[in-house]
PDB file of C-alpha atoms and ligand atoms in Angstrom:
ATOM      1  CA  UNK A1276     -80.541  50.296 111.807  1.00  0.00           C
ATOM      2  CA  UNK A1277     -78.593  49.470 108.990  1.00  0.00           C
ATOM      3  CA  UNK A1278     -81.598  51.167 106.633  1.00  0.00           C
ATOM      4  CA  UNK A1279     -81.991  53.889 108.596  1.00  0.00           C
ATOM      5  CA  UNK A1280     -79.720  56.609 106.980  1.00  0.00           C
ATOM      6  CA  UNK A1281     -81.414  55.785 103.216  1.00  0.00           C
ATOM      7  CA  UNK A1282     -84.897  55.648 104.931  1.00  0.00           C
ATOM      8  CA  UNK A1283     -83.669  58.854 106.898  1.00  0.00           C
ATOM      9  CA  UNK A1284     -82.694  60.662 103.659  1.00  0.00           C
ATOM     10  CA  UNK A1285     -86.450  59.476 101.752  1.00  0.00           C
ATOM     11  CA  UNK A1286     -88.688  60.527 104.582  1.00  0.00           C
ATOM     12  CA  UNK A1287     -86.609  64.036 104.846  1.00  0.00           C
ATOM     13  CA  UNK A1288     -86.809  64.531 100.579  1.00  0.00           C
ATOM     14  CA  UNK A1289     -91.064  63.836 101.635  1.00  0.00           C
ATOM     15  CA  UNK A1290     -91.197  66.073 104.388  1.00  0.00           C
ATOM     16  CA  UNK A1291     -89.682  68.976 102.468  1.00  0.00           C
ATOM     17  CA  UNK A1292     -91.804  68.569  99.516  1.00  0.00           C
ATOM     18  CA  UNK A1293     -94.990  68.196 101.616  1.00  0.00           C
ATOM     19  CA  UNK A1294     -93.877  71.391 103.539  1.00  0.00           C
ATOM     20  CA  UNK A1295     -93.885  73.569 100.829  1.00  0.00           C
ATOM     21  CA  UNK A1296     -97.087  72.427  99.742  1.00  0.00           C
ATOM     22  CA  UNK A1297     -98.847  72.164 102.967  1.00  0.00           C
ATOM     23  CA  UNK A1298     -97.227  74.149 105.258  1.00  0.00           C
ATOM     24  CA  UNK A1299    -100.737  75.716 106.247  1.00  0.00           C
ATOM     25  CA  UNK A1300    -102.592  72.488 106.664  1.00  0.00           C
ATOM     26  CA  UNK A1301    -103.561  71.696 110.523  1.00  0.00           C
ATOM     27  CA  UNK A1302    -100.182  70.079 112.586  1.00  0.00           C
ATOM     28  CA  UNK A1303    -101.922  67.267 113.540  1.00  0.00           C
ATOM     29  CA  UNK A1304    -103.139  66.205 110.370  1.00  0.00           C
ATOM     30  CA  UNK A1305    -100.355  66.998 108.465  1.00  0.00           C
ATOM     31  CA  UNK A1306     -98.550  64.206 111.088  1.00  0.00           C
ATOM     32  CA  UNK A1307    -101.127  61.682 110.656  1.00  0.00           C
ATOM     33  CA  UNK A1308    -100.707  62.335 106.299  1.00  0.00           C
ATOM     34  CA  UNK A1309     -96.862  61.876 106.620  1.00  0.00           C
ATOM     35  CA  UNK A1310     -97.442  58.523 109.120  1.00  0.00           C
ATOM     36  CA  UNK A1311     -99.682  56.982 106.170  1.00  0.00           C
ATOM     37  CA  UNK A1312     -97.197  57.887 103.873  1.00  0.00           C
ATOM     38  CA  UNK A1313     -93.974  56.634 105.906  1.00  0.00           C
ATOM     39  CA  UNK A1314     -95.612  53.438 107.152  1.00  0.00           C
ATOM     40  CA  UNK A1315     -98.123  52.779 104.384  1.00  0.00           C
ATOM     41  CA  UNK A1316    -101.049  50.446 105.320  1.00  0.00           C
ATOM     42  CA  UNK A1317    -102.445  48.060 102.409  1.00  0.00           C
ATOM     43  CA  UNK A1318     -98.940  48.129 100.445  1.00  0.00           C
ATOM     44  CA  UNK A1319     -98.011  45.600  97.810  1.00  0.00           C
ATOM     45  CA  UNK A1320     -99.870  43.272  95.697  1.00  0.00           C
ATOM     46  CA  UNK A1321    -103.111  40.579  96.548  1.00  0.00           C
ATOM     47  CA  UNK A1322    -102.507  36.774  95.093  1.00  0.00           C
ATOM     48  CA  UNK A1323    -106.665  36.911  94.310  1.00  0.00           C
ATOM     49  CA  UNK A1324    -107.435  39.883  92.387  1.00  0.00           C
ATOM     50  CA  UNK A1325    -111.068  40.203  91.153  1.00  0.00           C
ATOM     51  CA  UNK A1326    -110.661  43.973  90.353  1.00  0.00           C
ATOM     52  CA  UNK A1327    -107.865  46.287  89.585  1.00  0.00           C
ATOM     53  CA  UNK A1328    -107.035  50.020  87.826  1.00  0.00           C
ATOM     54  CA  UNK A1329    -104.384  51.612  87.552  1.00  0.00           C
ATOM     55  CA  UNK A1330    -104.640  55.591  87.228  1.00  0.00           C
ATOM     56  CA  UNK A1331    -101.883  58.275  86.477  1.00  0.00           C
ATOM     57  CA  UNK A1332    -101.717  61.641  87.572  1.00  0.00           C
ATOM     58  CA  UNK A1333     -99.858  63.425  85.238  1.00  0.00           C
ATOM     59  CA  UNK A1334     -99.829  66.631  86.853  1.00  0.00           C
ATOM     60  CA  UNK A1335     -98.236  65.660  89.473  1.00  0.00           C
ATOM     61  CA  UNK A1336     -96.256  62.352  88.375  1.00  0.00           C
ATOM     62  CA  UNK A1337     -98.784  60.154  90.629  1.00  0.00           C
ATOM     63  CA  UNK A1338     -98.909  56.643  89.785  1.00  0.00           C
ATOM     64  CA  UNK A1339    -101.878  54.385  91.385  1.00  0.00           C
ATOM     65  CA  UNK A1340    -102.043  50.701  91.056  1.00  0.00           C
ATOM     66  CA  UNK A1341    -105.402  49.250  93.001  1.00  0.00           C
ATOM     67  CA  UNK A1342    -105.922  45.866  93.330  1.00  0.00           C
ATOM     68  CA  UNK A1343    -109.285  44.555  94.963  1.00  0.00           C
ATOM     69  CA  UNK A1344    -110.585  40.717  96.026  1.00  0.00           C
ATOM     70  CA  UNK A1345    -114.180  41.013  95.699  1.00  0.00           C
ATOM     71  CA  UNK A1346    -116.093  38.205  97.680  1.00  0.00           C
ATOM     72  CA  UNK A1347    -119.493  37.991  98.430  1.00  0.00           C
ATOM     73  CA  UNK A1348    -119.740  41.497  97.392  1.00  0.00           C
ATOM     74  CA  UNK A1349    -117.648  42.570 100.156  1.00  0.00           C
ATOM     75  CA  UNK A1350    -114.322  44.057  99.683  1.00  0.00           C
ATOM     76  CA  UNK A1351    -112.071  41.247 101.142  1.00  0.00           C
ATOM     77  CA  UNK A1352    -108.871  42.621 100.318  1.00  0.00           C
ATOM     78  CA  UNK A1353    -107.248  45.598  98.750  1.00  0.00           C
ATOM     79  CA  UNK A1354    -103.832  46.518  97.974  1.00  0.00           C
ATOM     80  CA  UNK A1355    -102.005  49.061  96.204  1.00  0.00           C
ATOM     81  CA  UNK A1356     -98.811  49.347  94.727  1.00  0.00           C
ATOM     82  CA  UNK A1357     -97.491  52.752  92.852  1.00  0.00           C
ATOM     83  CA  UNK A1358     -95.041  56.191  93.691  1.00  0.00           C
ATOM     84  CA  UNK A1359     -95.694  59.766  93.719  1.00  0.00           C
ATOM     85  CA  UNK A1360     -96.176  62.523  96.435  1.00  0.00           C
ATOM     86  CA  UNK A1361     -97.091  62.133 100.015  1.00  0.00           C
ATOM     87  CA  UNK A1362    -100.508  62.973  99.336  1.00  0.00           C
ATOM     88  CA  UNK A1363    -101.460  60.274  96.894  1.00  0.00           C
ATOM     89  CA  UNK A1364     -99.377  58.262  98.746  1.00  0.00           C
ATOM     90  CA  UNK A1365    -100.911  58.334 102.124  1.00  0.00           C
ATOM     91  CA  UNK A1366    -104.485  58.772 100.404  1.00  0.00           C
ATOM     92  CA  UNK A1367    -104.101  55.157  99.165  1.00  0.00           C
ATOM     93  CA  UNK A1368    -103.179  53.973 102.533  1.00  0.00           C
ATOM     94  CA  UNK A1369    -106.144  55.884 104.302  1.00  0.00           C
ATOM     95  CA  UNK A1370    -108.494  54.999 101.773  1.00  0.00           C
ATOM     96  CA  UNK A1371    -107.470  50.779 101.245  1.00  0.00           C
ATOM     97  CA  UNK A1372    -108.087  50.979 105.537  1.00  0.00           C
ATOM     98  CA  UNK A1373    -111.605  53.087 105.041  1.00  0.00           C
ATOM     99  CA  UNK A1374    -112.794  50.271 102.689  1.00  0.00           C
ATOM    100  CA  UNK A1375    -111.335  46.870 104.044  1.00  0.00           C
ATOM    101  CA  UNK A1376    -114.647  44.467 104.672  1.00  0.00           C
ATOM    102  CA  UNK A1377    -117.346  47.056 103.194  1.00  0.00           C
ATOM    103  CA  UNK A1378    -119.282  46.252 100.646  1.00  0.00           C
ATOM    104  CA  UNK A1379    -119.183  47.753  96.994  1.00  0.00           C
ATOM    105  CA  UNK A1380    -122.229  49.579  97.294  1.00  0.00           C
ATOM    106  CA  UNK A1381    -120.466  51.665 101.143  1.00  0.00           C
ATOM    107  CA  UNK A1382    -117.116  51.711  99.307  1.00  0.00           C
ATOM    108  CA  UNK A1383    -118.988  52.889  95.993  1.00  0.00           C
ATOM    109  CA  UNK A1384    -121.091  55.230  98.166  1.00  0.00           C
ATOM    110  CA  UNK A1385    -117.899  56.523 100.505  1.00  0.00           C
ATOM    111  CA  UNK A1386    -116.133  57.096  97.049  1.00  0.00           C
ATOM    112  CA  UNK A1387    -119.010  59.685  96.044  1.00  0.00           C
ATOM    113  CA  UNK A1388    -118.208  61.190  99.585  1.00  0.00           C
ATOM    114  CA  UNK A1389    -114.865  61.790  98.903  1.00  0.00           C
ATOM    115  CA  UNK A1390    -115.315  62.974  95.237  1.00  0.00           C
ATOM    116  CA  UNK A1391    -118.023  65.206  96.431  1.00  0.00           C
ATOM    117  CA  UNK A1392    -116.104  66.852  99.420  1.00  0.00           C
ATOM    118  CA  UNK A1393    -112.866  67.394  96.548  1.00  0.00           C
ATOM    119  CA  UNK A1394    -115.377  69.714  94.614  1.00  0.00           C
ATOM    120  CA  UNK A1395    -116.877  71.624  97.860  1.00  0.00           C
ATOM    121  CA  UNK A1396    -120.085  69.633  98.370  1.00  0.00           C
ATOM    122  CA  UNK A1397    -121.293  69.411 101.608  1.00  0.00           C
ATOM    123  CA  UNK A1398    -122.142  66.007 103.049  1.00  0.00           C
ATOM    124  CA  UNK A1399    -123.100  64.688 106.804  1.00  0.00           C
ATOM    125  CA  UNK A1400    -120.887  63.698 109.955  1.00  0.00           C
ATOM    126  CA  UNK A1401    -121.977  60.590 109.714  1.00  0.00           C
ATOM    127  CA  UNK A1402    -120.935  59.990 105.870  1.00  0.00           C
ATOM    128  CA  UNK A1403    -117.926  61.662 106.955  1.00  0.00           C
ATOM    129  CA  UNK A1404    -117.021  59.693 109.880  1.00  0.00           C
ATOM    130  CA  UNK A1405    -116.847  56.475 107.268  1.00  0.00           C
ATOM    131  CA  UNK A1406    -113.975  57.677 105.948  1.00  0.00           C
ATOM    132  CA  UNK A1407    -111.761  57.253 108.619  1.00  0.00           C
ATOM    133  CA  UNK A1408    -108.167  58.665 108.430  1.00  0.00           C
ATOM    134  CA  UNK A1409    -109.290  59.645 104.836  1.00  0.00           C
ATOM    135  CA  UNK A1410    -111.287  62.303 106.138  1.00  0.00           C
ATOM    136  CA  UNK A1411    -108.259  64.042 107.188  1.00  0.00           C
ATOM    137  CA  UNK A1412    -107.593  64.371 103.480  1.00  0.00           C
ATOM    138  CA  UNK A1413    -111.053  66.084 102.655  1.00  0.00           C
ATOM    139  CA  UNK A1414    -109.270  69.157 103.985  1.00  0.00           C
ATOM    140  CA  UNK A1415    -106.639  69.175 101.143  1.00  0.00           C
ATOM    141  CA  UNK A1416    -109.630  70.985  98.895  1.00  0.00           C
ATOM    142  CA  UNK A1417    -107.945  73.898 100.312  1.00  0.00           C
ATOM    143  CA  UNK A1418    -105.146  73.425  98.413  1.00  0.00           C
ATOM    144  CA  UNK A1419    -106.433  73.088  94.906  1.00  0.00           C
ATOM    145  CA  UNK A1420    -102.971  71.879  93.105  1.00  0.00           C
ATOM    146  CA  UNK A1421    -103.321  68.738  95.178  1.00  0.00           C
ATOM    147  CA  UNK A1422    -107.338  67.397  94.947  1.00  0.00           C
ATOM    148  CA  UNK A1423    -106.059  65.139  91.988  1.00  0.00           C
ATOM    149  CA  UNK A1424    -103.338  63.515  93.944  1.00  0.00           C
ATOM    150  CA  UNK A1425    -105.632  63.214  96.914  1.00  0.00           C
ATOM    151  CA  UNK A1426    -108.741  61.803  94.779  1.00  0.00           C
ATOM    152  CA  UNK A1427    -106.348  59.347  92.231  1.00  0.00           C
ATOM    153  CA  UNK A1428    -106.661  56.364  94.569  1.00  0.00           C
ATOM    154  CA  UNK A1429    -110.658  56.807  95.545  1.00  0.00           C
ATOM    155  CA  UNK A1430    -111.147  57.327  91.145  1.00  0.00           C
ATOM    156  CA  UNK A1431    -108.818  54.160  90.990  1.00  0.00           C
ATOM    157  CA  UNK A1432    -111.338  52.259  93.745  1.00  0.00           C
ATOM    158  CA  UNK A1433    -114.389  53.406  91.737  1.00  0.00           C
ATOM    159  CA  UNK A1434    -112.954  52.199  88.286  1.00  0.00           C
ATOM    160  CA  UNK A1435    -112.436  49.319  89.273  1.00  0.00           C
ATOM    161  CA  UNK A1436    -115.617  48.328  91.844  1.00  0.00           C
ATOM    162  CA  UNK A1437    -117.370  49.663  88.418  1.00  0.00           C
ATOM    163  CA  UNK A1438    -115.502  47.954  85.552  1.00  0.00           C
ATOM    164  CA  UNK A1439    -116.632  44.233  87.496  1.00  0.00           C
ATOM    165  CA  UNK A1440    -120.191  45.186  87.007  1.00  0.00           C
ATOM    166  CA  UNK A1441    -120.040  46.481  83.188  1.00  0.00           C
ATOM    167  CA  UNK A1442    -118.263  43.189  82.752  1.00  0.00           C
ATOM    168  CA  UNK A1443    -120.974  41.069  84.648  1.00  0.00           C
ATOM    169  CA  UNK A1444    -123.161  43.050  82.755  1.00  0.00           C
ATOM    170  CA  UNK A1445    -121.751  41.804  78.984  1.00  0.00           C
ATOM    171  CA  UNK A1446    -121.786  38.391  80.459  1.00  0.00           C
ATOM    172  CA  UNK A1447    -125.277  38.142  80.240  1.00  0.00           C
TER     173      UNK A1447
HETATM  174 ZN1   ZN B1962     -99.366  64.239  93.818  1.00  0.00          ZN
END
């Protein structure tokens, strides 16, 4: 209790700036965004890192550092570091749970879902229902001032699943 009035005073400052941005986006989703964003999931930095990016959003003042421990080609841990709005904030959370123990190729393809839904492209329930909380954030194309922040952390996942095969690639 002895955080609780500066932790008080940070999620209020959030809440105020989501408001004004959001303040037509569905109640419950909006509470599941700010939960991600108060009690990120996938926060802080791996001790294996086989992949990493780290992508800026300079509209916004987003800041995105991935991390990734690719085993097996499986995705065997991810973690983020990195400050900005709720949005990108939360996105990183929802998107580091969506892609926890899948392999490149379904985090690769659930990227492309993402990416595809931020531009208006239609895509099935079932590709949808991968994404998990993420999908939540699919409804942010609304609001076209915040795609990038929403979309920084999947772009950061992509970069670097990607950059490990161009590498492997120039290896041979
Ligand atoms: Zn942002």
């Amino acid at each position: 209790t002895r955080r609780k009035t500066r932790s008080d005073s940070r999620i209020r400052k959030q809440r105020s700036s989501l408001t004004l941005g959001l303040s037509k986006l569905n109640g419950l989703y909006r509470e599941v965004i700010l939960d991600h964003a108060d009690h990120p999931h996938n926060k802080g930095e791996l001790t294996t890192t086989t992949n990493a990016m780290t992508l800026h959003n300079p509209t916004c003042g987003d800041t995105i550092n991935l991390q990734v421990e690719v085993e097996d080609n499986k995705i065997k841990n991810i973690a983020y570091t990195g400050d900005g709005c709720t949005i990108s904030q939360a996105s990183a959370s929802m998107m580091t749970d969506a892609v926890k123990g899948k392999t490149t190729e379904e985090a690769l393809a659930m990227a492309k879902t993402f990416s595809d839904m931020a531009i208006g492209k239609e895509h099935s329930e079932a590709d949808l229902d991968q994404l998990g909380d993420a999908r939540i954030l699919t409804s942010i194309m609304e609001f076209p001032a915040r795609i990038k922040c929403a979309t920084l952390s999947w772009w950061a996942l992509q970069r670097a699943l990607l950059k490990d095969s161009e590498e492997e690639e120039n290896n041979e």
